[in-house]
mmCIF file of C-alpha atoms and ligand atoms in Angstrom:
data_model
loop_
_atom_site.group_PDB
_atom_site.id
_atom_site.type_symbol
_atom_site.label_atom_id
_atom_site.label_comp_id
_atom_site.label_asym_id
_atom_site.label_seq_id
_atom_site.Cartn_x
_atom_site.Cartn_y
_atom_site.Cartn_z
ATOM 1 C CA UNK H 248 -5.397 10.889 10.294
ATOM 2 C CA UNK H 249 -4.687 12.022 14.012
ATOM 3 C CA UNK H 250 -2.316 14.101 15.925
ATOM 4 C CA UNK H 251 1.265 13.578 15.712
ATOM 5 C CA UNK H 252 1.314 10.511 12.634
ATOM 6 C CA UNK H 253 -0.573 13.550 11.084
ATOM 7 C CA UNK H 254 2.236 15.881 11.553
ATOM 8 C CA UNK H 255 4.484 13.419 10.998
ATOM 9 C CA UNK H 256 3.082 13.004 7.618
ATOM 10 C CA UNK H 257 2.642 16.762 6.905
ATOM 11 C CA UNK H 258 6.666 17.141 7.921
ATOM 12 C CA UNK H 259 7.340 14.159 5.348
ATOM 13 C CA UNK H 260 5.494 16.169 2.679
ATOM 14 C CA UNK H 261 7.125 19.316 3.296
ATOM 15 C CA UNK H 262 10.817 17.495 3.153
ATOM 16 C CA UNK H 263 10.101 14.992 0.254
ATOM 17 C CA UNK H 264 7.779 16.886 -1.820
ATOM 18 C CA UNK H 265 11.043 18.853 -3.501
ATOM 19 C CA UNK H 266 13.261 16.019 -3.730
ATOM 20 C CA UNK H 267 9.937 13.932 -5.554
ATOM 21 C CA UNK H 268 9.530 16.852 -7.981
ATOM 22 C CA UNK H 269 13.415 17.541 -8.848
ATOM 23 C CA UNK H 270 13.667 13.921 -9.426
ATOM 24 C CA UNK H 271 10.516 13.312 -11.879
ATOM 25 C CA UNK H 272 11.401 16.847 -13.586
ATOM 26 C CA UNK H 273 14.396 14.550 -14.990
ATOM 27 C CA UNK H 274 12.103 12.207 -17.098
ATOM 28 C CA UNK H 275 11.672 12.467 -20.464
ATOM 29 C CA UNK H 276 8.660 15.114 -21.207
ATOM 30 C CA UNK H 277 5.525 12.348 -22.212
ATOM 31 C CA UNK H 278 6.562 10.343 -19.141
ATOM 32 C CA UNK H 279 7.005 13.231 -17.172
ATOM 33 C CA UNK H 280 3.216 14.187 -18.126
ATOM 34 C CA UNK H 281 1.555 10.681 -16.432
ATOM 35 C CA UNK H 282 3.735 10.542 -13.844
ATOM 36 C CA UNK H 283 2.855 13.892 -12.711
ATOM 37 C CA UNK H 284 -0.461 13.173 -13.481
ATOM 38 C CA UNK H 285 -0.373 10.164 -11.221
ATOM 39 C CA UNK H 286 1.237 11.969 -8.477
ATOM 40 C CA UNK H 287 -1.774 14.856 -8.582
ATOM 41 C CA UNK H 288 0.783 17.681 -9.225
ATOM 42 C CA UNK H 289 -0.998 18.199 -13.204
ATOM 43 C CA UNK H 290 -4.055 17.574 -14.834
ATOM 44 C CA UNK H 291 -4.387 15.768 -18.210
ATOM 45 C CA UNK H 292 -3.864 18.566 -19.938
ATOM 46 C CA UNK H 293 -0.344 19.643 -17.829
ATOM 47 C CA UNK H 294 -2.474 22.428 -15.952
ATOM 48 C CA UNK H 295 -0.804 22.614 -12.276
ATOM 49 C CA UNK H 296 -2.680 21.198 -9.538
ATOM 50 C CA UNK H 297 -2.536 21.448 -6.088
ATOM 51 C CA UNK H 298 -0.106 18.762 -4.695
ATOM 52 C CA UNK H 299 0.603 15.083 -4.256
ATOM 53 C CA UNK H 300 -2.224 12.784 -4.085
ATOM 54 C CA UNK H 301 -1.176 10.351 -1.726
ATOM 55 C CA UNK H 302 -0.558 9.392 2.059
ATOM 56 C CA UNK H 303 3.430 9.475 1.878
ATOM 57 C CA UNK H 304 3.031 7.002 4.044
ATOM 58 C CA UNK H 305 6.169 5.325 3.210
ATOM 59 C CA UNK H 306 8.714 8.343 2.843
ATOM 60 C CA UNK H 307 6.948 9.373 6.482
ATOM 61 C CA UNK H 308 8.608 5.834 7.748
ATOM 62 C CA UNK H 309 12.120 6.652 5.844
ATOM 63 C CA UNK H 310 12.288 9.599 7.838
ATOM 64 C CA UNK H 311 10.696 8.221 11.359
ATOM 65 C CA UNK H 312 13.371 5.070 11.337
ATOM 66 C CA UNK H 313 16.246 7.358 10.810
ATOM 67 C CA UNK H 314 15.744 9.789 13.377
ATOM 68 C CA UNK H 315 14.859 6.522 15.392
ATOM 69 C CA UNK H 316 17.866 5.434 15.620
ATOM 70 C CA UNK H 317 19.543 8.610 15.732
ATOM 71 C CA UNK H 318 19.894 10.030 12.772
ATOM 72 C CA UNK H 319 18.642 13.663 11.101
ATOM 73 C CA UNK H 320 15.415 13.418 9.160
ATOM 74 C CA UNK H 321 16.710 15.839 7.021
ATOM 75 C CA UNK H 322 19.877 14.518 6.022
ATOM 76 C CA UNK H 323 20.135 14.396 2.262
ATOM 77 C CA UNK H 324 20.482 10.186 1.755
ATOM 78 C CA UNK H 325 17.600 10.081 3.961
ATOM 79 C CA UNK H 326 15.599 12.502 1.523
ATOM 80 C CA UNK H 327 16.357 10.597 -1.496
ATOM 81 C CA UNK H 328 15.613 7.085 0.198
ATOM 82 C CA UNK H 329 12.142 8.689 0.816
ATOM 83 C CA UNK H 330 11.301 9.594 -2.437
ATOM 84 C CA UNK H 331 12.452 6.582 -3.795
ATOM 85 C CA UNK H 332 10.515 4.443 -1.637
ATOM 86 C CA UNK H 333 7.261 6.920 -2.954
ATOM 87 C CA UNK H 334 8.412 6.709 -6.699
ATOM 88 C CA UNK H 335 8.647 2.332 -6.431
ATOM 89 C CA UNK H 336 5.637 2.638 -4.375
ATOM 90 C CA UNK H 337 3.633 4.605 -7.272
ATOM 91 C CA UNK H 338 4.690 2.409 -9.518
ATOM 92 C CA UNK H 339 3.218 -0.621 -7.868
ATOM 93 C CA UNK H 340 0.405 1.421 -8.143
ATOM 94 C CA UNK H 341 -0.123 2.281 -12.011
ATOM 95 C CA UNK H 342 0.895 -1.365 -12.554
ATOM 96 C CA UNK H 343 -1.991 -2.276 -10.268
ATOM 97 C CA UNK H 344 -4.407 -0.177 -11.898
ATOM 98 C CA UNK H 345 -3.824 -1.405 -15.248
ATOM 99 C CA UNK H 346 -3.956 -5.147 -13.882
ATOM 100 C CA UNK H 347 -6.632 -4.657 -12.368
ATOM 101 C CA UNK H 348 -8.660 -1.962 -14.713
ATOM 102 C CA UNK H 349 -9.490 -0.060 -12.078
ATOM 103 C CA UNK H 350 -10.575 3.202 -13.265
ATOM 104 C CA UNK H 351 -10.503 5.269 -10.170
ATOM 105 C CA UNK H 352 -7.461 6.181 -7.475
ATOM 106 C CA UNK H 353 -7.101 8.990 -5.808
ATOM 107 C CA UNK H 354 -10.429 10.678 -6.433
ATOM 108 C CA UNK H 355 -9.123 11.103 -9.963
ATOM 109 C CA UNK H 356 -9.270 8.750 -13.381
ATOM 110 C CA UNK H 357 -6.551 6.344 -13.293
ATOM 111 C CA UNK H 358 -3.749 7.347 -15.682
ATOM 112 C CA UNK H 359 -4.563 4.119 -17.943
ATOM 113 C CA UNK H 360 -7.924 5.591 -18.295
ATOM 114 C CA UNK H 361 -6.329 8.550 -19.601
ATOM 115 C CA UNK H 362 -2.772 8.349 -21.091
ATOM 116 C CA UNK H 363 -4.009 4.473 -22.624
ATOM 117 C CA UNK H 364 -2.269 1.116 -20.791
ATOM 118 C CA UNK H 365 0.778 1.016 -22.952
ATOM 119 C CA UNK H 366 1.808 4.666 -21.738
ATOM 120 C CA UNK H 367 0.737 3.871 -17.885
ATOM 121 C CA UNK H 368 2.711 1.089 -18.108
ATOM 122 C CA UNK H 369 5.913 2.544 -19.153
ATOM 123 C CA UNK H 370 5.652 5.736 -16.979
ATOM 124 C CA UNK H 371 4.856 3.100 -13.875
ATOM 125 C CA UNK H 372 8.820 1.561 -15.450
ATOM 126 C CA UNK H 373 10.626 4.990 -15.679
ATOM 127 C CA UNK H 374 9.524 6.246 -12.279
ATOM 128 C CA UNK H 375 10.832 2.682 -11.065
ATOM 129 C CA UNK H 376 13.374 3.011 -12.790
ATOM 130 C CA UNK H 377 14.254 6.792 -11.048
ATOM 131 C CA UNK H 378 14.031 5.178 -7.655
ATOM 132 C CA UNK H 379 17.043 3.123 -8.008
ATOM 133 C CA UNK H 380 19.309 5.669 -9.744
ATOM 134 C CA UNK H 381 17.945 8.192 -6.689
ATOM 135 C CA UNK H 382 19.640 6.194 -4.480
ATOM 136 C CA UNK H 383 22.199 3.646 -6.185
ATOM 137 C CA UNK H 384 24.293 1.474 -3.864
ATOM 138 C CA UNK H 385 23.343 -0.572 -1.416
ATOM 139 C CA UNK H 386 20.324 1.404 -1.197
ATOM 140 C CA UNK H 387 18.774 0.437 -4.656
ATOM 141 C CA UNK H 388 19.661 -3.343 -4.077
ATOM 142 C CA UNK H 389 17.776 -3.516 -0.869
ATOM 143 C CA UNK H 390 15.127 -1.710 -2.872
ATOM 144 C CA UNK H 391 14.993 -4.284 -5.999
ATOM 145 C CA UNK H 392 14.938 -7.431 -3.817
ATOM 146 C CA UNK H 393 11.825 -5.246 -2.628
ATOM 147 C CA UNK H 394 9.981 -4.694 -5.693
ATOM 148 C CA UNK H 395 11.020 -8.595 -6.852
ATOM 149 C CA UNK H 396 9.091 -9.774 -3.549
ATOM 150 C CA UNK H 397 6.069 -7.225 -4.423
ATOM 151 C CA UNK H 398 5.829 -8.354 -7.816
ATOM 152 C CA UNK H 399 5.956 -11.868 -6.017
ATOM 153 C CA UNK H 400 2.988 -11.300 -4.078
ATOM 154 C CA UNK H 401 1.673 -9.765 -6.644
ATOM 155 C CA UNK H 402 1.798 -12.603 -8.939
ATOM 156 C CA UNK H 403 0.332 -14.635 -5.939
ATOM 157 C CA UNK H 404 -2.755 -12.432 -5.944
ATOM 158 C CA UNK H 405 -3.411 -12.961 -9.246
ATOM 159 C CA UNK H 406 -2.857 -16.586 -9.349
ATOM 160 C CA UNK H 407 -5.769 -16.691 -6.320
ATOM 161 C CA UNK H 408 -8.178 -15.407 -9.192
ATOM 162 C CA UNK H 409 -8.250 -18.719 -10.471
ATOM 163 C CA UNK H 410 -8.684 -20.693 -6.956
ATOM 164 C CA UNK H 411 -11.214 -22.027 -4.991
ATOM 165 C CA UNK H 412 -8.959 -23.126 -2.593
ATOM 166 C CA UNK H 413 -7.084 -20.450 -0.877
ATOM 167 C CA UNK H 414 -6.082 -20.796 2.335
ATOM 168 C CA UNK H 415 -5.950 -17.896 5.161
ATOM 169 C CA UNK H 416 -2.370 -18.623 5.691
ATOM 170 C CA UNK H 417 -1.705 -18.552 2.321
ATOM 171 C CA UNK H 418 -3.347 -15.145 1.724
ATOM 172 C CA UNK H 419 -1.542 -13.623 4.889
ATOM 173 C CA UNK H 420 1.650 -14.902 3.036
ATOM 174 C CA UNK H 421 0.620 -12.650 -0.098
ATOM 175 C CA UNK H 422 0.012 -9.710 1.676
ATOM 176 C CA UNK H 423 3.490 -9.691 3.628
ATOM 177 C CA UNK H 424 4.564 -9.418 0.060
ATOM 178 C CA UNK H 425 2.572 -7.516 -2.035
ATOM 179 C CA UNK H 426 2.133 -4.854 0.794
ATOM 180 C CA UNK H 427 4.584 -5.227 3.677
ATOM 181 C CA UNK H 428 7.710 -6.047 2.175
ATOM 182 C CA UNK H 429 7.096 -2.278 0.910
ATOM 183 C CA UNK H 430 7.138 -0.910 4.493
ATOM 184 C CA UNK H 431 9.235 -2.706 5.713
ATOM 185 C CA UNK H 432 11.590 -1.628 3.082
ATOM 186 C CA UNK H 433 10.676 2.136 3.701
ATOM 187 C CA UNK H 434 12.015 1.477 7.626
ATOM 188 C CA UNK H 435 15.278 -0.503 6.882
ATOM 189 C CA UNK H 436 16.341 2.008 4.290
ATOM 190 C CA UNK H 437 15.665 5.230 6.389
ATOM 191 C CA UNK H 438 17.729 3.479 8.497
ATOM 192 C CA UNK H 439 20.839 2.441 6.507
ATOM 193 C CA UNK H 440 20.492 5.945 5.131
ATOM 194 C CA UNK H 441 21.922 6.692 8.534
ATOM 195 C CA UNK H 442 24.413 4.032 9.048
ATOM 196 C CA UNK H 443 22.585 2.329 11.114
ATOM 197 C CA UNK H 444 23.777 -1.097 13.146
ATOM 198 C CA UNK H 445 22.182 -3.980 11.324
ATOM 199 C CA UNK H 446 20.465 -5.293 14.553
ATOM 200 C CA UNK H 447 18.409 -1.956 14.234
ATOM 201 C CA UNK H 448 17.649 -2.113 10.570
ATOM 202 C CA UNK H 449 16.600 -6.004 10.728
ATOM 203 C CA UNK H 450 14.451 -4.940 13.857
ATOM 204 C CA UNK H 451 12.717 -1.965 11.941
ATOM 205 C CA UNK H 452 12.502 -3.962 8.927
ATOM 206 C CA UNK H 453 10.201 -6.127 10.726
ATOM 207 C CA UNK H 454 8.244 -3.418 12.538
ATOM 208 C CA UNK H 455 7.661 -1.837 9.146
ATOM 209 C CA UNK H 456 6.603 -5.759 7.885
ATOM 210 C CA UNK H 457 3.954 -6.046 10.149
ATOM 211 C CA UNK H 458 2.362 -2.550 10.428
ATOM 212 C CA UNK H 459 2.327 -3.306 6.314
ATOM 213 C CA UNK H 460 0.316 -6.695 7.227
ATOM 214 C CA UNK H 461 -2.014 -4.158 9.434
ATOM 215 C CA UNK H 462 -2.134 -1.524 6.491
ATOM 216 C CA UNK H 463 -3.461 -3.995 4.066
ATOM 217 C CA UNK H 464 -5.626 -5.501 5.682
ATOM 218 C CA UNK H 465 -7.299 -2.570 6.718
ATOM 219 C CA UNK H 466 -7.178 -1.289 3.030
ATOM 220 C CA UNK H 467 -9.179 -4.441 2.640
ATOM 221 C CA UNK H 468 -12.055 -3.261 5.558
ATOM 222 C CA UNK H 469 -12.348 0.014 3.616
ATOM 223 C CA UNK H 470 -12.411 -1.762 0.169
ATOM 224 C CA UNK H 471 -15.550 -3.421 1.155
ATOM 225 C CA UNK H 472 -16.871 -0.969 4.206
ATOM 226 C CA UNK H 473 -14.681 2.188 3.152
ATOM 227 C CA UNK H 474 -16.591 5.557 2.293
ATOM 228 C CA UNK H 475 -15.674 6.126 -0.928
ATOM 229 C CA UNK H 476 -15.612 10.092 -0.440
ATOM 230 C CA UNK H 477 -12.957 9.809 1.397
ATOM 231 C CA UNK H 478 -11.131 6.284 -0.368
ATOM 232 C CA UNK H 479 -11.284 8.212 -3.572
ATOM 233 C CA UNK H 480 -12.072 4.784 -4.939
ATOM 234 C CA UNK H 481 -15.511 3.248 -5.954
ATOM 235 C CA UNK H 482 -16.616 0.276 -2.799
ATOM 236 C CA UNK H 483 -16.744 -3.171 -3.282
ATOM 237 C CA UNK H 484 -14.918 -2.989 -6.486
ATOM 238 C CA UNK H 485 -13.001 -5.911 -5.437
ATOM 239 C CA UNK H 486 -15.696 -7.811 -3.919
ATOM 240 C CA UNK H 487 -17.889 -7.190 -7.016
ATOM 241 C CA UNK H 488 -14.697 -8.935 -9.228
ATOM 242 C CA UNK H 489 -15.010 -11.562 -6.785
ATOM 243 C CA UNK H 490 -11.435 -10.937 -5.395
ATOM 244 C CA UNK H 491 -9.486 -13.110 -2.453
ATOM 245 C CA UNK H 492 -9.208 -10.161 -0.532
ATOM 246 C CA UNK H 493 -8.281 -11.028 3.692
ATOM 247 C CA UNK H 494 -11.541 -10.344 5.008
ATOM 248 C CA UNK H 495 -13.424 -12.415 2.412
ATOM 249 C CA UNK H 496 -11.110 -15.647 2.813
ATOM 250 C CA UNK H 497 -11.147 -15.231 6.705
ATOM 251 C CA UNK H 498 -15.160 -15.418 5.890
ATOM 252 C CA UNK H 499 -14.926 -18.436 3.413
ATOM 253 C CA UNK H 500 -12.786 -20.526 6.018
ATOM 254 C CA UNK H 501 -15.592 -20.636 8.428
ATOM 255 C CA UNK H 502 -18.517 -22.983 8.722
ATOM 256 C CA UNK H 503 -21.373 -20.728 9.293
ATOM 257 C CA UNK H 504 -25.259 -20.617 6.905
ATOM 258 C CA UNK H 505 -22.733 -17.150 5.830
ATOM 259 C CA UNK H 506 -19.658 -18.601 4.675
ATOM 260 C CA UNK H 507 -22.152 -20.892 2.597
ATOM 261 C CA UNK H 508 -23.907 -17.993 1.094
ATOM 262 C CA UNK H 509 -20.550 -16.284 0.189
ATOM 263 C CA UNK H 510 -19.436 -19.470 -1.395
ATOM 264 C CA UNK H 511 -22.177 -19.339 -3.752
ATOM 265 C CA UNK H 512 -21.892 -16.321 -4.490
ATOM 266 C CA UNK H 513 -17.961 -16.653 -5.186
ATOM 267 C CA UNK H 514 -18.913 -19.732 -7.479
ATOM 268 C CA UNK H 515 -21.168 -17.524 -9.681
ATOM 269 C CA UNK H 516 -17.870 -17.112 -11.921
ATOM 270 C CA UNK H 517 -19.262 -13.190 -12.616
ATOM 271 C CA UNK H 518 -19.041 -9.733 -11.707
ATOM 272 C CA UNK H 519 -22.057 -9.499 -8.920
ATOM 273 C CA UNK H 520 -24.739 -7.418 -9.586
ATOM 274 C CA UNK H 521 -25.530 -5.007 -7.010
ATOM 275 C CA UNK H 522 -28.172 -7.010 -5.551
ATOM 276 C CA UNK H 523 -25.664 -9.609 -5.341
ATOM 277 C CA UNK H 524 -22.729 -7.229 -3.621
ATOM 278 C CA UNK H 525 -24.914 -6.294 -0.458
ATOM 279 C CA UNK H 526 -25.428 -9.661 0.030
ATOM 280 C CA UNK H 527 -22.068 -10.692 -0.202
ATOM 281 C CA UNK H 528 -21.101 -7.859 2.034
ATOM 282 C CA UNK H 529 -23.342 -8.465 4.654
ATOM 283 C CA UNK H 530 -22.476 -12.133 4.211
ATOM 284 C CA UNK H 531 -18.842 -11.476 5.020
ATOM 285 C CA UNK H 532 -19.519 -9.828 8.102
ATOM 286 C CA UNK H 533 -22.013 -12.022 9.204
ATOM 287 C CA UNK H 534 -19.419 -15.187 8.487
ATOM 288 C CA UNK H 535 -17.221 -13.020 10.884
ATOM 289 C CA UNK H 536 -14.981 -11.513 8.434
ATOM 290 C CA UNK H 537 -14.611 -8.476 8.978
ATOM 291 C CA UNK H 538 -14.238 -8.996 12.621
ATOM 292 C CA UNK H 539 -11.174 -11.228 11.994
ATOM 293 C CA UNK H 540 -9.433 -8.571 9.898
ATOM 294 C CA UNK H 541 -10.149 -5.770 12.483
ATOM 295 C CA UNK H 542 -8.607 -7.881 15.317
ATOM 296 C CA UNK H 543 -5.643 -9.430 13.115
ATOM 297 C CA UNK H 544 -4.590 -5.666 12.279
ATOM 298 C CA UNK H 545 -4.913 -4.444 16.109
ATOM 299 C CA UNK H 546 -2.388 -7.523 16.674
ATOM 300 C CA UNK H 547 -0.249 -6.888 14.338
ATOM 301 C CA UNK H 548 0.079 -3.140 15.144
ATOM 302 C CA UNK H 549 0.878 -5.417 18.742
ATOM 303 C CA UNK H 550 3.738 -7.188 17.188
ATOM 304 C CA UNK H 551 4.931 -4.356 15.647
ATOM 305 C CA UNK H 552 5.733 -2.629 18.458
ATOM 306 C CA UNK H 553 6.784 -5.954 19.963
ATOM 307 C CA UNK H 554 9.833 -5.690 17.233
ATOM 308 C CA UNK H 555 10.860 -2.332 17.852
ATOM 309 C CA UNK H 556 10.990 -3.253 22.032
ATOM 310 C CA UNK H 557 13.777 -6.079 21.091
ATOM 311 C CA UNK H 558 15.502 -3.135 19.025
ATOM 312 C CA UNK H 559 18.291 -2.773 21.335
ATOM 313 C CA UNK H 560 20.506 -0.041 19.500
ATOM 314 C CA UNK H 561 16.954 1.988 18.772
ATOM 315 C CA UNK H 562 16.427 5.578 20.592
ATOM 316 C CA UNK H 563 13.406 4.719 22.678
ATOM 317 C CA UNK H 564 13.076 8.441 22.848
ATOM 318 C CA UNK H 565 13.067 9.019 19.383
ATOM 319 C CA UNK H 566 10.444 6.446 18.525
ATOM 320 C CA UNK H 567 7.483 8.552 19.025
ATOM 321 C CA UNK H 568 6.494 9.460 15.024
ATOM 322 C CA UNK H 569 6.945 5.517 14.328
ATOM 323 C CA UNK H 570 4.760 4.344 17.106
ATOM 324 C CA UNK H 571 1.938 6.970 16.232
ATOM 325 C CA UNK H 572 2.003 6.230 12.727
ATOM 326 C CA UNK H 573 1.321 2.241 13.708
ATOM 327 C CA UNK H 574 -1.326 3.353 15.911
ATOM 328 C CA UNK H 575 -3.090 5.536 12.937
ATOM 329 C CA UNK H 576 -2.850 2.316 10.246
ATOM 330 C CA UNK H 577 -5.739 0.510 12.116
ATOM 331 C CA UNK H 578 -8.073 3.974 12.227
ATOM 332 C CA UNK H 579 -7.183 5.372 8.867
ATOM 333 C CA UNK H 580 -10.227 6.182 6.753
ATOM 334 C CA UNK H 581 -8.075 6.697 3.288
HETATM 335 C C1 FPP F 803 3.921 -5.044 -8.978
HETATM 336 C C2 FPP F 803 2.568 -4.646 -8.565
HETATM 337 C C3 FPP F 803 1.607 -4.234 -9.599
HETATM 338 C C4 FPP F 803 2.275 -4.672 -7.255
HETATM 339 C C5 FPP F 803 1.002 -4.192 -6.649
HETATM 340 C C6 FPP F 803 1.197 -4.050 -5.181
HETATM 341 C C7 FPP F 803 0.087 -3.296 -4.537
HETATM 342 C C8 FPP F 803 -0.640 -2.233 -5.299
HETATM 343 C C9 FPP F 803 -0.233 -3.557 -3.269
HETATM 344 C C10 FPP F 803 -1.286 -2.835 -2.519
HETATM 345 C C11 FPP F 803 -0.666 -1.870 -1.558
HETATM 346 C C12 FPP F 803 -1.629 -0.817 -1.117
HETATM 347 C C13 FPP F 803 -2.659 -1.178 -0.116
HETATM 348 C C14 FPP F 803 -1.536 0.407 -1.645
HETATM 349 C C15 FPP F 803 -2.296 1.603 -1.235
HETATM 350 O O1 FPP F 803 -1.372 2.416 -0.539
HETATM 351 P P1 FPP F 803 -1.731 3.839 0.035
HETATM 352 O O2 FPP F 803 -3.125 3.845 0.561
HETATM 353 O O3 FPP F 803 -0.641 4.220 0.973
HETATM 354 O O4 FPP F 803 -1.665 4.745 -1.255
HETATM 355 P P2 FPP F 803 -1.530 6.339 -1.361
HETATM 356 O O5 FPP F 803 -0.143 6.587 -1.839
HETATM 357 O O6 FPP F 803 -2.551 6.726 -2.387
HETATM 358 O O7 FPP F 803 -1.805 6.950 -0.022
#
């Protein structure tokens, strides 16, 4: 992280961190356990750790849209929006893990690995669950249409498991909903929080849409290129499980001796060995993958700002945590 998106973020931490905690204290004890093991605040045993895990990425654009268009960062519906965006966010996330096994996030065991699937599962309900009743209203409608397009794309992502024949277009379409209906959500509802006009909100929601587009496909890059000291999650994990992720299908849709190779490779039907990952790594960027990704994010960080330029109600002066948290997406290591 750099400069101000990194203070920004630090700020979010220090404002939602409380409101996060007061809110999960409320579960019932067992669920209470995962979901603070999830969030980093306890170890499997209940033994206090340091702090939350992730980015708060998301609560960091609750708060940058409402002061954008006026509003105080610190104004109470804007708190809870942010942690509820961060509790349906971490959700997504146990969900994810158990769909996909993954057994690392975060530098730390997932919580299926350690609390068993069933249990994951239900804590990754409750806390869902706690984001709508943390906000209610309006607020938690705009939210479930959110999570009902995320399970969408979700769905979607699965489904391309099973294909041979997925399209670029179609993939981008995925990701808008699996990833950047989320942030786009996060912007419209710090927004609203404030009473914001609706030409604003519609505008942010579509900044936060396509810096979401950026963000996953550069979680992509780093799935396949990432260091995994600082990912705190194995690489190539999806490669290796053969996965449809941007990069690779912006690879298979070209003609090249490359795309060929990663064809083959795709058609094993397998896990790849790790013979087999380097040269499916080296085949994506060689097929001009992962140059395609790093460009498409840089132009969608474009757009972006493109969206909050037609924005006519928004504070140009207040805009400054928004834009530097766009411009960090595309150079993020984590
Ligand atoms: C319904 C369902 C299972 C949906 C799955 C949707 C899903 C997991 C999409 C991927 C989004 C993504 C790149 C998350 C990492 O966020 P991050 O790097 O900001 O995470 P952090 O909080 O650890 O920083």
């Amino acid at each position: 992280m750099h400069g101000a998106a990194e203070s920004a973020l630090r700020r979010t931490r220090d404002a939602v961190e409380p409101v996060l905690r007061t809110a999960v204290e409320t579960l019932p004890g067992r669920l209470r356990s995962i979901a603070a093991y999830h969030l980093g605040w306890e170890d499997a045993d209940g033994t206090a750790l340091g702090g939350i895990g992730g980015k708060l990425l998301r609560p960091g654009l609750v708060l940058a849209a409402a002061a954008a268009v006026g509003g105080s960062a610190t104004d109470p519906a804007v708190l809870r929006s942010a942690a509820a965006v961060e509790l349906a966010h971490n959700f997504t996330l146990l969900h994810d893990d158990v769909i996909d096994r993954d057994q690392t996030r975060r530098h730390r065991p997932t919580a299926w690995t350690v609390f068993g699937v069933e249990n994951a599962i239900l804590a990754g309900d409750a806390m869902l669950a706690l984001a709508l009743r943390l906000v209610g209203g309006a607020a938690a409608s705009r939210l479930a249409e959110c999570v009902i397009e995320i399970c969408d794309g979700q769905y979607e992502d699965c489904s391309f498991e099973h294909r041979d024949d997925v399209t670029l277009d179609e993939c981008l379409t995925m990701a808008g909903k699996k990833t950047g209906a989320l942030l786009g959500c996060a912007c419209a509802l710090g927004a609203l929080a404030v009473r914001a006009d609706p030409l604003a909100v519609a505008a942010l929601d579509l900044f936060g849409r396509e810096i979401g587009m950026a963000f996953q496909l550069t979680d992509d890059l780093l799935g396949i290129w990432g260091d995994p000291a600082v990912t705190g999650k194995p690489v190539g994990a999806d490669l290796t499980a053969r996965k449809k992720s941007l990069p690779v299908v912006a690879a298979l849709s070209g003609r090249s001796a490359a795309a060929g190779e990663l064809a083959r490779l795709y058609a094993l039907g397998r896990d790849f060995t790790e013979h087999e990952l380097r040269h499916a790594t080296d085949a994506v960027e060689r097929a001009g993958g992962r140059a395609w990704a790093a460009t498409e994010a840089t132009a969608r960080i474009t757009k972006a700002h493109a969206h909050l330029g037609r924005a006519s109600r928004v504070e140009l002066t207040a805009m400054h945590d928004l834009r530097a948290i766009a411009e960090m997406i595309t150079r993020r290591t984590n």
